[in-house]
Amino acid sequence: MSTTIPTCAVDLDGTDQSVSGTNWVKISWNRVLWDSVAMLDSDNHYFLIPKDAVYISDIAIKLNSFVNVTSAELAIFKVQEGADDYWFQIDYKERLTQNSLMLKGSMSFDFHEGEQYYLALKLTTVLLTPSCQIEGDDDYTAFGFNHYVDLSFQG
């Protein structure tokens, strides 16, 4: 008997995403590279968890065209009633003086069936409104979730 393993990956398909201000901005995607069991809500840019398991996620986001940016933080949020929950930080860089940088991370964590998550970016500044571009080139910006092991406990 064959079982389909939950796995998915997305990218921006060559389209840059503009980010401006100091509020959290959800990272979108324009192309589904694969989605084995309908894990993706492309309208809301959510990852939908199909079963209780430990999942591995690999994330790479290239930022460029900085204006007034002193730091950038990449985080994962859990969708919840009322207000979404900042779940944890994936990467953080400060004192941005270069023309571009990569925010990236690899994580493994237990997720539970029915939960929804998304990636978001936050910029900080000293005085003026910060902005940057998330580079859409799939050589630099792509992310996904992969099933690692079921959460089945025997007591």
XYZ file of C-alpha atoms in Angstrom:
155
model
C 0.000 0.000 0.000
C 1.413 3.351 -1.055
C 0.908 6.543 0.953
C 1.585 9.998 -0.459
C 4.099 11.875 1.667
C 3.057 15.493 2.423
C 5.520 17.829 0.748
C 5.326 21.189 -1.008
C 7.506 23.984 -2.348
C 6.847 27.429 -3.804
C 8.681 30.405 -5.270
C 7.971 33.897 -6.604
C 8.400 32.816 -10.265
C 10.607 35.775 -11.180
C 8.306 38.459 -9.733
C 9.773 40.683 -7.005
C 7.667 41.524 -3.948
C 7.871 45.070 -2.561
C 8.039 45.537 1.203
C 7.578 48.928 2.875
C 7.071 50.109 6.434
C 7.737 48.562 9.822
C 4.741 46.209 10.085
C 4.895 42.490 9.388
C 4.399 41.717 5.679
C 3.269 38.259 4.577
C 5.554 36.732 1.958
C 3.583 35.647 -1.066
C 4.336 33.176 -3.828
C 3.402 33.062 -7.480
C 4.283 29.499 -8.420
C 3.733 26.134 -6.787
C 6.679 23.902 -7.616
C 4.971 20.858 -6.120
C 2.209 20.094 -3.629
C 1.693 16.391 -3.039
C -1.426 16.540 -0.829
C -2.981 20.043 -1.220
C -0.938 21.653 1.573
C -1.036 25.119 0.018
C -3.681 27.836 0.202
C -2.447 30.039 -2.642
C -5.174 32.650 -2.106
C -3.984 33.423 1.434
C -0.382 32.162 1.086
C -0.828 29.682 3.952
C 0.747 26.295 4.488
C -2.002 23.896 5.596
C -0.901 21.037 7.823
C -2.527 17.780 6.606
C -1.515 15.468 9.487
C 0.170 15.496 12.885
C 3.869 15.160 12.161
C 7.301 16.663 12.394
C 7.954 18.660 9.231
C 11.209 20.025 7.892
C 11.155 23.419 6.230
C 13.858 25.031 4.111
C 13.537 28.744 3.458
C 15.633 31.172 1.423
C 14.607 34.787 0.834
C 16.874 37.246 -0.999
C 16.379 40.936 -0.196
C 17.726 43.874 -2.197
C 17.074 47.558 -3.046
C 17.260 48.690 0.587
C 16.074 52.164 1.535
C 16.413 53.273 5.196
C 16.552 49.660 6.448
C 18.533 48.949 9.627
C 17.379 45.343 10.158
C 15.242 42.613 8.641
C 13.554 39.713 10.420
C 12.001 36.606 8.870
C 9.465 34.721 11.016
C 6.762 32.097 10.817
C 3.237 32.906 12.014
C 0.439 30.565 13.049
C -3.007 31.617 11.816
C -5.397 32.046 14.748
C -8.792 33.541 15.482
C -8.499 37.244 16.334
C -4.774 37.808 15.847
C -2.164 35.569 14.260
C 0.529 34.222 16.559
C 4.196 35.072 16.027
C 5.509 31.560 16.276
C 9.260 31.993 16.024
C 12.101 33.771 14.286
C 13.725 32.055 11.333
C 16.472 34.609 10.610
C 17.474 38.157 11.562
C 20.073 40.522 10.133
C 20.941 44.026 11.337
C 23.017 47.008 10.231
C 22.216 46.405 6.593
C 24.891 48.188 4.592
C 25.221 45.774 1.671
C 23.162 45.901 -1.538
C 21.494 42.541 -0.934
C 21.309 39.794 1.662
C 19.889 36.345 2.196
C 17.541 35.480 5.028
C 17.422 31.728 5.351
C 16.750 28.927 7.705
C 16.008 25.277 8.067
C 13.755 24.072 10.832
C 12.068 20.931 12.007
C 9.110 21.193 14.312
C 5.909 19.415 15.235
C 2.855 20.714 13.419
C -0.701 19.472 13.884
C -3.477 18.653 11.436
C -5.603 21.658 10.505
C -3.072 24.289 11.569
C -2.160 27.036 9.098
C 1.131 28.945 8.882
C 2.745 31.651 6.783
C 6.070 33.443 6.467
C 6.397 37.167 7.136
C 9.096 39.831 6.942
C 9.574 42.862 9.171
C 11.899 45.797 8.517
C 13.174 48.314 11.064
C 14.591 51.778 10.690
C 15.838 54.676 12.784
C 13.869 57.583 11.299
C 12.356 57.157 7.853
C 10.079 54.536 6.303
C 12.130 51.471 5.341
C 11.618 49.522 2.133
C 13.190 46.739 0.096
C 12.421 44.128 -2.542
C 12.136 40.384 -2.081
C 13.903 39.147 -5.189
C 11.642 36.906 -7.239
C 14.413 34.947 -8.972
C 13.876 31.305 -8.026
C 17.633 30.810 -7.760
C 17.445 32.857 -4.546
C 13.899 32.868 -3.154
C 11.968 29.635 -2.533
C 10.555 27.768 0.438
C 8.579 24.684 1.364
C 7.550 22.099 3.951
C 8.341 18.390 3.912
C 6.940 15.626 6.106
C 9.626 14.040 8.250
C 8.001 11.684 10.752
C 4.455 11.064 12.022
C 3.530 12.052 15.550
C 2.077 8.774 16.726
C 2.540 7.912 20.348
C 1.934 4.503 21.831
C 1.207 4.309 25.506
